[in-house]
Each structure stands twice: as structure tokens, then as C-alpha cells.
Amino acid sequence: MSQGILRYLGSTMGRKYIMAISGLVWTLFVLTHMLGNLLIFASADAYNFYAYKLTSNPLIYVAEAALVVFIGMHAATGIGLRMRNSRTKPNLYAVTPKSAKGASVTSKSMIWSGTITLVFLILHLITFKFGAYYETTVDGILMRDIHKLVVECFSQTGYVVWYGVCLVLVGMHLYHGVASSFQTLGINHPKFNNAIKGFGWAYSIVVALGFLAVPFYVFFVKG
Amino acid sequence: MAGNNNSRTMRINLKVWRQKNQNTEGRLVDYALDNVSPDMSFLEMFDVLNEKLVAQNDEPVAFAHDCREGICGSCAMVIDGEPHGPQTGTTTCQLHMRTFSDGDTIVVEPFRAKAFPVVKDLVTNRTALDRIQAAGGYVSVATGNAPDGNAIPIAKEIADMAMDAAACIQCGACVAACRNGSAMLFVSAKVSQFSLLPQGQAERERRVSRMVWQMDEEDFGSCTNMGSCAAACPKEIKVENIARMNREFGRAMIFGRDRKQTAED
């Protein structure tokens, strides 16, 4: 990589490309994660077998490493830009406009919805990936009973509330992020702008509701 | 003009940012004006206030203004948190007091951004935008006779888009509205007006690169796609232009023939 490219990527515009691309990688990841979670509606065995298939594939380490690199880039670049932007706009106005000359709640709060999402993600990994290890046998194969742990966690009111709040924030982050990354990557056309905005809206709702379906199902139906 | 139509005058309470110079702290000061005609422009209302202040031996409020017909981009005020006030597609000089109601309290502040230091009261130094323009917002041409207007065919749609981008009057309202103090709408309008047209092709990669380096150097923020800039723009420049600049900059980064040299400029 020539030095030239690094100067481009380090500019305020280049760093936005980094935000958009790393954000889109995680946007796709959360969708697949959410769809996998829905297997809990099929059966406990299906859920465990899916998790087993996923974690026993050696490619998982490559995927995990990529996800860690991308979220690291996304967080570090996002925090760096936010710090720069606080410096370049040290004072806001005495009156906050309610018109379009102001800014939407989701776009203003990206740094906060993002930070809480990151904290949630770390705790989430501790709770599930590195959490209690139960065992079960499906089709004669000994594997981790992740289903049991999920049911345990989502039977606790406090955990369901915390999970619910975090997922709403994830949805808000996606709502601004998905449509915004199209713009950052230069995809903007009067013909498609409404569709892009609608896509971002639908995507964030579907992902958030998909994730939220599991704790509600466990808490109210299974619990 | 004020006083001709006494039956329709308004009372306006103002909170105006007063700041002696760049090095002193500023604050909002209360003023009350009776007999404000709804037909006055916002700047004419300030003229009346200043006449009153001068008559009282007080320092008049400094504010920038020039053409007063919405085309020069000099008048720059933030009215109730909105650059150029509550009306869309309007400069402060074209905003009329009939937009407000009798008894309203209006907060008037200067454009705020690190790159726009306050000179005095409502006057800010916006020359950072000139330096961005000088960094690449031009087409180098051999001088000589003006070429024939129709010698280079340009599709009507393209010409219209370029013209819409060229409508930017460099007032800085986009920077003022942006919570990040970003100048991307301004820079993208200037990049677009050239990159859309055949005459702008030769220097397109160098232009966008150099303007972005300069924009970063002047301490403007980054874009977070909030869209406040386009809403505040008195010339209604669209965020489409920012997407175009994103494409132009990406293109210069990936395919730019003189990328290395431009990066080292």
C-alpha cells in the first residue's frame, strides 16, 4: 500500500469510508446472528446443533478475527472522529432547532448508542461465549448445551430488560448507520434515496425485533 | 419604513450575542424593540436596533451584510438555533419580520465553528472557505478569447445539476448548522460544479484531493450524514453533492494517476 492511499484513508473523508465498510460488515453479521437465533423457535436440539456446526468449523477463527478487527476499526475511528468533531464544533447554540435544520435523535446519538452497544457486546460474549458450559447430546454427538444457558439468562427479568434496552439501541444505531453508509460510499440518487432510507428503516426494525423475539419467547412462553 | 403602518407593528424581544473581539468571552444581551414593521427584513430590524443603540451612545451590534438581496452570502446569523432563521431556502437578509409574531423572543448568535472565529458580535471570519476554494476549486485554462458557448455539448440534466451546485454562495450556513462543524456540503458543491462538466475533468482528482486536505487543515469536522446542512442552505444545495464528493474522493484514492504526488502536496 503506497503512502498515498494512507493519506486518503486518514482524512476526514477516508475515515468515513472506514466507518461505512466496517459498519456494513457488522450489519451483515448481526443479520446472520439474528437468523441463527431464531432456530430456538424450531427446537432446543436444532439451536444447539447450529451452534455446534458453527463453532466446530475451523473457518470460525478467521471470521471471528475479521469481526474483531472490523469492530476495532469502527470503534477507534468513530471515537477519533467524534473527538475531532467536538473540537471543530466546540459550542452549540442556545436554542436547539426542531426543524430539519437540527438533527435527528438517532444521528446525534451514534456515539452513545455505539458505545453502549460495544459494552453490551463485551458483556454478551462473557455471558454466552465464555459463560457456563453445559453439555448435551444431539444425534449421538456430544456438544455444548447453549440452549440451556440462554433459557437460564432470559428467565431473569433484569437480564431481559437490559437485553431489551441494548437491542433498541442497536436498532437505533443501525437505523442511521445503514442508510448513512450508502451515502458515505457515494450511493445517492433521487430515484433510490427513498428506497435506501426505507431499507435502513426495515433492516434495523427486522434485526432488532428478531433479536428481541428470543428473550420474550423464553421469558413468557418457556419461563 | 418602520412607523408607516403603526397599526401593524410588533414588539420583538431580542437576545443578541455580544462579543468585543476574538479574545474576549461573549454573552447574550437582551434588547426590546417596539414598532417593528412586519415588512422589515431581519437585517432592517437590526438597523433599527443599531440606530437606537447609537442614539443611546451604546455600541451598535456588528453584523455582516452586503447585497441584501440574497445572492452575496455575507449575512450570517443563527436565529433561534437555525442558520438564516426558520424559513428554508432564504438568507437572513431575505427573511422578513412577518415570519415572527408580536411579542416573540428571538435568540441571535453568530455562526459557530472552530474554523469560523468570531471577529465581533455576529461577525465571523469565514475566509477558511476561500482557502479551500483556492486549493483546487478552479479550472486551469489557457487565456485567450472566450470559447463559443455551444462548442462543448452538455446534456441539459447535467448542466442543471452543475448549475444547482454552482448556486452555492459560500455563506457557511452548512458549517454553522452542522453539529460537527463540517464543511462538506460547501466543498461538495464546489467539487460537483466542476466534476459534472467536461471542463472540470482534467483536474478532477487533484481538485477533490487538495480541497479535502485544505478542509481538514482548516479544522472543519467530518460528515455524519445528519442533513442539517442541506436544510439550512439558503440555496438548497442537496446532500447528493456530498455523495458525489465521496465518489470523487474514492476515485482519486483508488485510480488517481497522480495520487502519490497529490498526497504529498
PDB file of N, CA and C in Angstrom, chain B residues 81-178:
ATOM      1  N   GLY B  81     -31.290  29.204  16.854  1.00  0.00           N
ATOM      2  CA  GLY B  81     -30.585  27.949  16.593  1.00  0.00           C
ATOM      3  C   GLY B  81     -30.514  27.542  15.141  1.00  0.00           C
ATOM      4  N   GLU B  82     -31.155  28.329  14.251  1.00  0.00           N
ATOM      5  CA  GLU B  82     -31.183  27.971  12.838  1.00  0.00           C
ATOM      6  C   GLU B  82     -30.407  28.987  12.004  1.00  0.00           C
ATOM      7  N   PRO B  83     -29.385  28.551  11.254  1.00  0.00           N
ATOM      8  CA  PRO B  83     -28.678  29.488  10.388  1.00  0.00           C
ATOM      9  C   PRO B  83     -29.654  30.111   9.384  1.00  0.00           C
ATOM     10  N   HIS B  84     -29.613  31.413   9.234  1.00  0.00           N
ATOM     11  CA  HIS B  84     -30.515  32.170   8.357  1.00  0.00           C
ATOM     12  C   HIS B  84     -31.980  32.101   8.808  1.00  0.00           C
ATOM     13  N   GLY B  85     -32.227  31.604  10.001  1.00  0.00           N
ATOM     14  CA  GLY B  85     -33.582  31.642  10.537  1.00  0.00           C
ATOM     15  C   GLY B  85     -34.484  30.506  10.123  1.00  0.00           C
ATOM     16  N   PRO B  86     -35.775  30.627  10.477  1.00  0.00           N
ATOM     17  CA  PRO B  86     -36.690  29.496  10.364  1.00  0.00           C
ATOM     18  C   PRO B  86     -37.140  29.157   8.944  1.00  0.00           C
ATOM     19  N   GLN B  87     -36.982  30.070   7.993  1.00  0.00           N
ATOM     20  CA  GLN B  87     -37.503  29.813   6.654  1.00  0.00           C
ATOM     21  C   GLN B  87     -36.486  29.009   5.857  1.00  0.00           C
ATOM     22  N   THR B  88     -36.944  28.094   5.006  1.00  0.00           N
ATOM     23  CA  THR B  88     -35.988  27.336   4.196  1.00  0.00           C
ATOM     24  C   THR B  88     -35.675  28.111   2.916  1.00  0.00           C
ATOM     25  N   GLY B  89     -34.484  27.849   2.375  1.00  0.00           N
ATOM     26  CA  GLY B  89     -34.081  28.463   1.109  1.00  0.00           C
ATOM     27  C   GLY B  89     -34.036  29.971   1.154  1.00  0.00           C
ATOM     28  N   THR B  90     -33.705  30.551   2.308  1.00  0.00           N
ATOM     29  CA  THR B  90     -33.748  32.002   2.477  1.00  0.00           C
ATOM     30  C   THR B  90     -32.498  32.469   3.217  1.00  0.00           C
ATOM     31  N   THR B  91     -31.886  33.556   2.747  1.00  0.00           N
ATOM     32  CA  THR B  91     -30.792  34.156   3.506  1.00  0.00           C
ATOM     33  C   THR B  91     -31.400  35.087   4.562  1.00  0.00           C
ATOM     34  N   THR B  92     -30.590  35.428   5.565  1.00  0.00           N
ATOM     35  CA  THR B  92     -31.096  36.288   6.646  1.00  0.00           C
ATOM     36  C   THR B  92     -31.659  37.602   6.098  1.00  0.00           C
ATOM     37  N   CYS B  93     -31.018  38.159   5.064  1.00  0.00           N
ATOM     38  CA  CYS B  93     -31.469  39.450   4.540  1.00  0.00           C
ATOM     39  C   CYS B  93     -32.831  39.347   3.859  1.00  0.00           C
ATOM     40  N   GLN B  94     -33.186  38.139   3.432  1.00  0.00           N
ATOM     41  CA  GLN B  94     -34.467  37.939   2.759  1.00  0.00           C
ATOM     42  C   GLN B  94     -35.542  37.400   3.708  1.00  0.00           C
ATOM     43  N   LEU B  95     -35.165  37.293   4.966  1.00  0.00           N
ATOM     44  CA  LEU B  95     -36.120  36.841   5.982  1.00  0.00           C
ATOM     45  C   LEU B  95     -36.865  38.065   6.494  1.00  0.00           C
ATOM     46  N   HIS B  96     -38.175  37.999   6.544  1.00  0.00           N
ATOM     47  CA  HIS B  96     -38.933  39.171   6.961  1.00  0.00           C
ATOM     48  C   HIS B  96     -39.550  38.974   8.336  1.00  0.00           C
ATOM     49  N   MET B  97     -39.797  40.089   9.007  1.00  0.00           N
ATOM     50  CA  MET B  97     -40.278  40.024  10.387  1.00  0.00           C
ATOM     51  C   MET B  97     -41.673  39.430  10.471  1.00  0.00           C
ATOM     52  N   ARG B  98     -42.394  39.404   9.331  1.00  0.00           N
ATOM     53  CA  ARG B  98     -43.731  38.801   9.349  1.00  0.00           C
ATOM     54  C   ARG B  98     -43.661  37.297   9.634  1.00  0.00           C
ATOM     55  N   THR B  99     -42.465  36.720   9.530  1.00  0.00           N
ATOM     56  CA  THR B  99     -42.274  35.308   9.860  1.00  0.00           C
ATOM     57  C   THR B  99     -42.442  35.097  11.363  1.00  0.00           C
ATOM     58  N   PHE B 100     -42.261  36.193  12.127  1.00  0.00           N
ATOM     59  CA  PHE B 100     -42.336  36.093  13.582  1.00  0.00           C
ATOM     60  C   PHE B 100     -43.658  36.689  14.066  1.00  0.00           C
ATOM     61  N   SER B 101     -43.931  36.501  15.368  1.00  0.00           N
ATOM     62  CA  SER B 101     -45.178  37.038  15.912  1.00  0.00           C
ATOM     63  C   SER B 101     -44.876  38.133  16.916  1.00  0.00           C
ATOM     64  N   ASP B 102     -45.868  38.984  17.109  1.00  0.00           N
ATOM     65  CA  ASP B 102     -45.792  40.051  18.099  1.00  0.00           C
ATOM     66  C   ASP B 102     -45.443  39.442  19.467  1.00  0.00           C
ATOM     67  N   GLY B 103     -44.430  40.010  20.117  1.00  0.00           N
ATOM     68  CA  GLY B 103     -44.084  39.531  21.453  1.00  0.00           C
ATOM     69  C   GLY B 103     -43.060  38.402  21.482  1.00  0.00           C
ATOM     70  N   ASP B 104     -42.640  37.933  20.304  1.00  0.00           N
ATOM     71  CA  ASP B 104     -41.660  36.835  20.240  1.00  0.00           C
ATOM     72  C   ASP B 104     -40.320  37.233  20.862  1.00  0.00           C
ATOM     73  N   THR B 105     -39.676  36.247  21.457  1.00  0.00           N
ATOM     74  CA  THR B 105     -38.284  36.426  21.884  1.00  0.00           C
ATOM     75  C   THR B 105     -37.420  35.659  20.899  1.00  0.00           C
ATOM     76  N   ILE B 106     -36.439  36.361  20.299  1.00  0.00           N
ATOM     77  CA  ILE B 106     -35.597  35.745  19.266  1.00  0.00           C
ATOM     78  C   ILE B 106     -34.146  35.758  19.737  1.00  0.00           C
ATOM     79  N   VAL B 107     -33.525  34.587  19.704  1.00  0.00           N
ATOM     80  CA  VAL B 107     -32.119  34.486  20.110  1.00  0.00           C
ATOM     81  C   VAL B 107     -31.251  34.539  18.857  1.00  0.00           C
ATOM     82  N   VAL B 108     -30.319  35.491  18.809  1.00  0.00           N
ATOM     83  CA  VAL B 108     -29.477  35.654  17.623  1.00  0.00           C
ATOM     84  C   VAL B 108     -28.012  35.436  18.013  1.00  0.00           C
ATOM     85  N   GLU B 109     -27.383  34.474  17.356  1.00  0.00           N
ATOM     86  CA  GLU B 109     -25.992  34.137  17.662  1.00  0.00           C
ATOM     87  C   GLU B 109     -25.167  34.121  16.376  1.00  0.00           C
ATOM     88  N   PRO B 110     -23.855  34.203  16.508  1.00  0.00           N
ATOM     89  CA  PRO B 110     -23.015  34.106  15.301  1.00  0.00           C
ATOM     90  C   PRO B 110     -22.933  32.654  14.833  1.00  0.00           C
ATOM     91  N   PHE B 111     -22.490  32.445  13.578  1.00  0.00           N
ATOM     92  CA  PHE B 111     -22.204  31.093  13.090  1.00  0.00           C
ATOM     93  C   PHE B 111     -21.138  30.507  14.013  1.00  0.00           C
ATOM     94  N   ARG B 112     -21.377  29.299  14.481  1.00  0.00           N
ATOM     95  CA  ARG B 112     -20.376  28.711  15.389  1.00  0.00           C
ATOM     96  C   ARG B 112     -19.672  27.522  14.756  1.00  0.00           C
ATOM     97  N   ALA B 113     -18.356  27.596  14.785  1.00  0.00           N
ATOM     98  CA  ALA B 113     -17.482  26.501  14.355  1.00  0.00           C
ATOM     99  C   ALA B 113     -16.069  26.954  14.677  1.00  0.00           C
ATOM    100  N   LYS B 114     -15.201  26.001  14.960  1.00  0.00           N
ATOM    101  CA  LYS B 114     -13.828  26.370  15.285  1.00  0.00           C
ATOM    102  C   LYS B 114     -13.187  27.107  14.111  1.00  0.00           C
ATOM    103  N   ALA B 115     -13.564  26.693  12.883  1.00  0.00           N
ATOM    104  CA  ALA B 115     -12.956  27.298  11.697  1.00  0.00           C
ATOM    105  C   ALA B 115     -13.497  28.707  11.409  1.00  0.00           C
ATOM    106  N   PHE B 116     -14.548  29.106  12.101  1.00  0.00           N
ATOM    107  CA  PHE B 116     -15.145  30.441  11.914  1.00  0.00           C
ATOM    108  C   PHE B 116     -14.995  31.260  13.206  1.00  0.00           C
ATOM    109  N   PRO B 117     -13.815  31.774  13.517  1.00  0.00           N
ATOM    110  CA  PRO B 117     -13.686  32.536  14.762  1.00  0.00           C
ATOM    111  C   PRO B 117     -14.527  33.813  14.734  1.00  0.00           C
ATOM    112  N   VAL B 118     -15.088  34.175  15.875  1.00  0.00           N
ATOM    113  CA  VAL B 118     -15.898  35.392  15.955  1.00  0.00           C
ATOM    114  C   VAL B 118     -14.956  36.599  15.896  1.00  0.00           C
ATOM    115  N   VAL B 119     -15.247  37.519  14.996  1.00  0.00           N
ATOM    116  CA  VAL B 119     -14.463  38.747  14.891  1.00  0.00           C
ATOM    117  C   VAL B 119     -15.017  39.751  15.893  1.00  0.00           C
ATOM    118  N   LYS B 120     -16.340  39.904  15.850  1.00  0.00           N
ATOM    119  CA  LYS B 120     -17.020  40.796  16.777  1.00  0.00           C
ATOM    120  C   LYS B 120     -18.519  40.513  16.703  1.00  0.00           C
ATOM    121  N   ASP B 121     -19.182  40.459  17.830  1.00  0.00           N
ATOM    122  CA  ASP B 121     -20.626  40.208  17.900  1.00  0.00           C
ATOM    123  C   ASP B 121     -21.059  39.062  16.972  1.00  0.00           C
ATOM    124  N   LEU B 122     -21.766  39.414  15.883  1.00  0.00           N
ATOM    125  CA  LEU B 122     -22.289  38.386  14.985  1.00  0.00           C
ATOM    126  C   LEU B 122     -21.393  38.169  13.765  1.00  0.00           C
ATOM    127  N   VAL B 123     -20.271  38.875  13.720  1.00  0.00           N
ATOM    128  CA  VAL B 123     -19.387  38.766  12.550  1.00  0.00           C
ATOM    129  C   VAL B 123     -18.355  37.668  12.791  1.00  0.00           C
ATOM    130  N   THR B 124     -18.285  36.729  11.848  1.00  0.00           N
ATOM    131  CA  THR B 124     -17.290  35.661  11.947  1.00  0.00           C
ATOM    132  C   THR B 124     -16.339  35.744  10.762  1.00  0.00           C
ATOM    133  N   ASN B 125     -15.156  35.211  10.949  1.00  0.00           N
ATOM    134  CA  ASN B 125     -14.174  35.156   9.871  1.00  0.00           C
ATOM    135  C   ASN B 125     -14.350  33.839   9.123  1.00  0.00           C
ATOM    136  N   ARG B 126     -14.850  33.933   7.896  1.00  0.00           N
ATOM    137  CA  ARG B 126     -15.142  32.723   7.122  1.00  0.00           C
ATOM    138  C   ARG B 126     -14.161  32.528   5.972  1.00  0.00           C
ATOM    139  N   THR B 127     -12.975  33.132   6.093  1.00  0.00           N
ATOM    140  CA  THR B 127     -12.007  33.044   4.985  1.00  0.00           C
ATOM    141  C   THR B 127     -11.456  31.633   4.802  1.00  0.00           C
ATOM    142  N   ALA B 128     -11.679  30.754   5.803  1.00  0.00           N
ATOM    143  CA  ALA B 128     -11.242  29.355   5.629  1.00  0.00           C
ATOM    144  C   ALA B 128     -11.865  28.771   4.365  1.00  0.00           C
ATOM    145  N   LEU B 129     -13.111  29.180   4.070  1.00  0.00           N
ATOM    146  CA  LEU B 129     -13.781  28.671   2.868  1.00  0.00           C
ATOM    147  C   LEU B 129     -13.073  29.152   1.603  1.00  0.00           C
ATOM    148  N   ASP B 130     -12.574  30.397   1.632  1.00  0.00           N
ATOM    149  CA  ASP B 130     -11.829  30.924   0.479  1.00  0.00           C
ATOM    150  C   ASP B 130     -10.578  30.095   0.236  1.00  0.00           C
ATOM    151  N   ARG B 131      -9.917  29.708   1.340  1.00  0.00           N
ATOM    152  CA  ARG B 131      -8.663  28.954   1.184  1.00  0.00           C
ATOM    153  C   ARG B 131      -8.931  27.551   0.634  1.00  0.00           C
ATOM    154  N   ILE B 132     -10.087  26.971   0.990  1.00  0.00           N
ATOM    155  CA  ILE B 132     -10.434  25.661   0.411  1.00  0.00           C
ATOM    156  C   ILE B 132     -10.654  25.819  -1.094  1.00  0.00           C
ATOM    157  N   GLN B 133     -11.375  26.867  -1.448  1.00  0.00           N
ATOM    158  CA  GLN B 133     -11.666  27.130  -2.858  1.00  0.00           C
ATOM    159  C   GLN B 133     -10.357  27.337  -3.630  1.00  0.00           C
ATOM    160  N   ALA B 134      -9.440  28.094  -3.026  1.00  0.00           N
ATOM    161  CA  ALA B 134      -8.171  28.396  -3.703  1.00  0.00           C
ATOM    162  C   ALA B 134      -7.301  27.150  -3.852  1.00  0.00           C
ATOM    163  N   ALA B 135      -7.543  26.149  -2.981  1.00  0.00           N
ATOM    164  CA  ALA B 135      -6.714  24.946  -3.018  1.00  0.00           C
ATOM    165  C   ALA B 135      -6.990  24.079  -4.249  1.00  0.00           C
ATOM    166  N   GLY B 136      -8.156  24.249  -4.853  1.00  0.00           N
ATOM    167  CA  GLY B 136      -8.427  23.380  -6.002  1.00  0.00           C
ATOM    168  C   GLY B 136      -9.728  23.678  -6.730  1.00  0.00           C
ATOM    169  N   GLY B 137     -10.503  24.606  -6.228  1.00  0.00           N
ATOM    170  CA  GLY B 137     -11.824  24.877  -6.812  1.00  0.00           C
ATOM    171  C   GLY B 137     -11.765  25.795  -8.018  1.00  0.00           C
ATOM    172  N   TYR B 138     -11.060  25.338  -9.036  1.00  0.00           N
ATOM    173  CA  TYR B 138     -10.933  26.164 -10.248  1.00  0.00           C
ATOM    174  C   TYR B 138     -10.640  25.240 -11.421  1.00  0.00           C
ATOM    175  N   VAL B 139     -10.703  25.799 -12.612  1.00  0.00           N
ATOM    176  CA  VAL B 139     -10.289  25.071 -13.820  1.00  0.00           C
ATOM    177  C   VAL B 139      -9.154  25.876 -14.419  1.00  0.00           C
ATOM    178  N   SER B 140      -7.991  25.236 -14.618  1.00  0.00           N
ATOM    179  CA  SER B 140      -6.863  25.951 -15.233  1.00  0.00           C
ATOM    180  C   SER B 140      -7.092  26.008 -16.733  1.00  0.00           C
ATOM    181  N   VAL B 141      -7.059  27.187 -17.287  1.00  0.00           N
ATOM    182  CA  VAL B 141      -7.286  27.312 -18.731  1.00  0.00           C
ATOM    183  C   VAL B 141      -6.244  28.233 -19.321  1.00  0.00           C
ATOM    184  N   ALA B 142      -5.936  27.991 -20.584  1.00  0.00           N
ATOM    185  CA  ALA B 142      -5.081  28.917 -21.310  1.00  0.00           C
ATOM    186  C   ALA B 142      -5.924  30.148 -21.585  1.00  0.00           C
ATOM    187  N   THR B 143      -5.394  31.316 -21.319  1.00  0.00           N
ATOM    188  CA  THR B 143      -6.193  32.516 -21.560  1.00  0.00           C
ATOM    189  C   THR B 143      -6.242  32.807 -23.050  1.00  0.00           C
ATOM    190  N   GLY B 144      -7.189  33.561 -23.424  1.00  0.00           N
ATOM    191  CA  GLY B 144      -7.377  33.871 -24.838  1.00  0.00           C
ATOM    192  C   GLY B 144      -8.813  34.292 -25.011  1.00  0.00           C
ATOM    193  N   ASN B 145      -9.307  34.216 -26.209  1.00  0.00           N
ATOM    194  CA  ASN B 145     -10.692  34.600 -26.415  1.00  0.00           C
ATOM    195  C   ASN B 145     -11.622  33.598 -25.736  1.00  0.00           C
ATOM    196  N   ALA B 146     -12.756  34.074 -25.276  1.00  0.00           N
ATOM    197  CA  ALA B 146     -13.746  33.175 -24.684  1.00  0.00           C
ATOM    198  C   ALA B 146     -14.212  32.209 -25.761  1.00  0.00           C
ATOM    199  N   PRO B 147     -14.273  30.890 -25.417  1.00  0.00           N
ATOM    200  CA  PRO B 147     -14.729  29.939 -26.434  1.00  0.00           C
ATOM    201  C   PRO B 147     -16.225  30.107 -26.695  1.00  0.00           C
ATOM    202  N   ASP B 148     -16.659  29.583 -27.819  1.00  0.00           N
ATOM    203  CA  ASP B 148     -18.065  29.671 -28.174  1.00  0.00           C
ATOM    204  C   ASP B 148     -18.903  28.903 -27.149  1.00  0.00           C
ATOM    205  N   GLY B 149     -19.987  29.482 -26.721  1.00  0.00           N
ATOM    206  CA  GLY B 149     -20.814  28.904 -25.656  1.00  0.00           C
ATOM    207  C   GLY B 149     -21.289  27.498 -25.942  1.00  0.00           C
ATOM    208  N   ASN B 150     -21.574  27.199 -27.199  1.00  0.00           N
ATOM    209  CA  ASN B 150     -22.136  25.894 -27.523  1.00  0.00           C
ATOM    210  C   ASN B 150     -21.128  24.934 -28.161  1.00  0.00           C
ATOM    211  N   ALA B 151     -19.831  25.283 -28.051  1.00  0.00           N
ATOM    212  CA  ALA B 151     -18.817  24.441 -28.680  1.00  0.00           C
ATOM    213  C   ALA B 151     -18.727  23.075 -28.006  1.00  0.00           C
ATOM    214  N   ILE B 152     -18.993  23.033 -26.699  1.00  0.00           N
ATOM    215  CA  ILE B 152     -18.934  21.758 -25.976  1.00  0.00           C
ATOM    216  C   ILE B 152     -20.361  21.355 -25.600  1.00  0.00           C
ATOM    217  N   PRO B 153     -20.881  20.297 -26.219  1.00  0.00           N
ATOM    218  CA  PRO B 153     -22.256  19.901 -25.891  1.00  0.00           C
ATOM    219  C   PRO B 153     -22.347  19.297 -24.483  1.00  0.00           C
ATOM    220  N   ILE B 154     -23.315  19.758 -23.697  1.00  0.00           N
ATOM    221  CA  ILE B 154     -23.526  19.240 -22.341  1.00  0.00           C
ATOM    222  C   ILE B 154     -25.012  18.956 -22.187  1.00  0.00           C
ATOM    223  N   ALA B 155     -25.334  17.749 -21.724  1.00  0.00           N
ATOM    224  CA  ALA B 155     -26.749  17.379 -21.566  1.00  0.00           C
ATOM    225  C   ALA B 155     -27.430  18.342 -20.600  1.00  0.00           C
ATOM    226  N   LYS B 156     -28.666  18.644 -20.885  1.00  0.00           N
ATOM    227  CA  LYS B 156     -29.435  19.594 -20.075  1.00  0.00           C
ATOM    228  C   LYS B 156     -29.455  19.186 -18.593  1.00  0.00           C
ATOM    229  N   GLU B 157     -29.672  17.871 -18.330  1.00  0.00           N
ATOM    230  CA  GLU B 157     -29.765  17.389 -16.947  1.00  0.00           C
ATOM    231  C   GLU B 157     -28.454  17.640 -16.208  1.00  0.00           C
ATOM    232  N   ILE B 158     -27.346  17.387 -16.903  1.00  0.00           N
ATOM    233  CA  ILE B 158     -26.023  17.555 -16.285  1.00  0.00           C
ATOM    234  C   ILE B 158     -25.784  19.046 -16.029  1.00  0.00           C
ATOM    235  N   ALA B 159     -26.105  19.855 -17.030  1.00  0.00           N
ATOM    236  CA  ALA B 159     -25.918  21.296 -16.878  1.00  0.00           C
ATOM    237  C   ALA B 159     -26.733  21.816 -15.697  1.00  0.00           C
ATOM    238  N   ASP B 160     -27.948  21.293 -15.558  1.00  0.00           N
ATOM    239  CA  ASP B 160     -28.808  21.724 -14.450  1.00  0.00           C
ATOM    240  C   ASP B 160     -28.200  21.350 -13.101  1.00  0.00           C
ATOM    241  N   MET B 161     -27.679  20.129 -13.018  1.00  0.00           N
ATOM    242  CA  MET B 161     -27.081  19.691 -11.748  1.00  0.00           C
ATOM    243  C   MET B 161     -25.860  20.538 -11.408  1.00  0.00           C
ATOM    244  N   ALA B 162     -25.048  20.815 -12.424  1.00  0.00           N
ATOM    245  CA  ALA B 162     -23.854  21.638 -12.193  1.00  0.00           C
ATOM    246  C   ALA B 162     -24.262  23.037 -11.753  1.00  0.00           C
ATOM    247  N   MET B 163     -25.324  23.551 -12.395  1.00  0.00           N
ATOM    248  CA  MET B 163     -25.800  24.899 -12.056  1.00  0.00           C
ATOM    249  C   MET B 163     -26.346  24.936 -10.625  1.00  0.00           C
ATOM    250  N   ASP B 164     -27.068  23.884 -10.249  1.00  0.00           N
ATOM    251  CA  ASP B 164     -27.600  23.824  -8.881  1.00  0.00           C
ATOM    252  C   ASP B 164     -26.467  23.821  -7.857  1.00  0.00           C
ATOM    253  N   ALA B 165     -25.388  23.108  -8.179  1.00  0.00           N
ATOM    254  CA  ALA B 165     -24.242  23.061  -7.262  1.00  0.00           C
ATOM    255  C   ALA B 165     -23.554  24.427  -7.234  1.00  0.00           C
ATOM    256  N   ALA B 166     -23.488  25.054  -8.412  1.00  0.00           N
ATOM    257  CA  ALA B 166     -22.799  26.341  -8.505  1.00  0.00           C
ATOM    258  C   ALA B 166     -23.585  27.463  -7.835  1.00  0.00           C
ATOM    259  N   ALA B 167     -24.820  27.171  -7.427  1.00  0.00           N
ATOM    260  CA  ALA B 167     -25.629  28.202  -6.760  1.00  0.00           C
ATOM    261  C   ALA B 167     -25.098  28.538  -5.372  1.00  0.00           C
ATOM    262  N   CYS B 168     -24.178  27.723  -4.871  1.00  0.00           N
ATOM    263  CA  CYS B 168     -23.596  27.967  -3.530  1.00  0.00           C
ATOM    264  C   CYS B 168     -23.020  29.375  -3.468  1.00  0.00           C
ATOM    265  N   ILE B 169     -23.412  30.119  -2.416  1.00  0.00           N
ATOM    266  CA  ILE B 169     -22.915  31.487  -2.255  1.00  0.00           C
ATOM    267  C   ILE B 169     -21.864  31.560  -1.152  1.00  0.00           C
ATOM    268  N   GLN B 170     -21.405  30.387  -0.716  1.00  0.00           N
ATOM    269  CA  GLN B 170     -20.288  30.328   0.248  1.00  0.00           C
ATOM    270  C   GLN B 170     -20.594  31.108   1.525  1.00  0.00           C
ATOM    271  N   CYS B 171     -21.824  31.012   2.011  1.00  0.00           N
ATOM    272  CA  CYS B 171     -22.177  31.776   3.210  1.00  0.00           C
ATOM    273  C   CYS B 171     -21.715  31.061   4.470  1.00  0.00           C
ATOM    274  N   GLY B 172     -21.569  29.713   4.386  1.00  0.00           N
ATOM    275  CA  GLY B 172     -21.115  28.962   5.557  1.00  0.00           C
ATOM    276  C   GLY B 172     -22.234  28.464   6.447  1.00  0.00           C
ATOM    277  N   ALA B 173     -23.485  28.603   6.015  1.00  0.00           N
ATOM    278  CA  ALA B 173     -24.616  28.147   6.849  1.00  0.00           C
ATOM    279  C   ALA B 173     -24.545  26.639   7.092  1.00  0.00           C
ATOM    280  N   CYS B 174     -23.997  25.894   6.119  1.00  0.00           N
ATOM    281  CA  CYS B 174     -23.881  24.440   6.272  1.00  0.00           C
ATOM    282  C   CYS B 174     -22.970  24.104   7.450  1.00  0.00           C
ATOM    283  N   VAL B 175     -21.864  24.850   7.542  1.00  0.00           N
ATOM    284  CA  VAL B 175     -20.915  24.641   8.642  1.00  0.00           C
ATOM    285  C   VAL B 175     -21.587  25.032   9.960  1.00  0.00           C
ATOM    286  N   ALA B 176     -22.325  26.154   9.915  1.00  0.00           N
ATOM    287  CA  ALA B 176     -22.983  26.650  11.127  1.00  0.00           C
ATOM    288  C   ALA B 176     -24.043  25.673  11.615  1.00  0.00           C
ATOM    289  N   ALA B 177     -24.768  25.049  10.686  1.00  0.00           N
ATOM    290  CA  ALA B 177     -25.850  24.140  11.078  1.00  0.00           C
ATOM    291  C   ALA B 177     -25.305  22.805  11.573  1.00  0.00           C
ATOM    292  N   CYS B 178     -24.172  22.393  11.038  1.00  0.00           N
ATOM    293  CA  CYS B 178     -23.632  21.054  11.331  1.00  0.00           C
ATOM    294  C   CYS B 178     -23.163  20.948  12.773  1.00  0.00           C
TER     295      CYS B 178
END
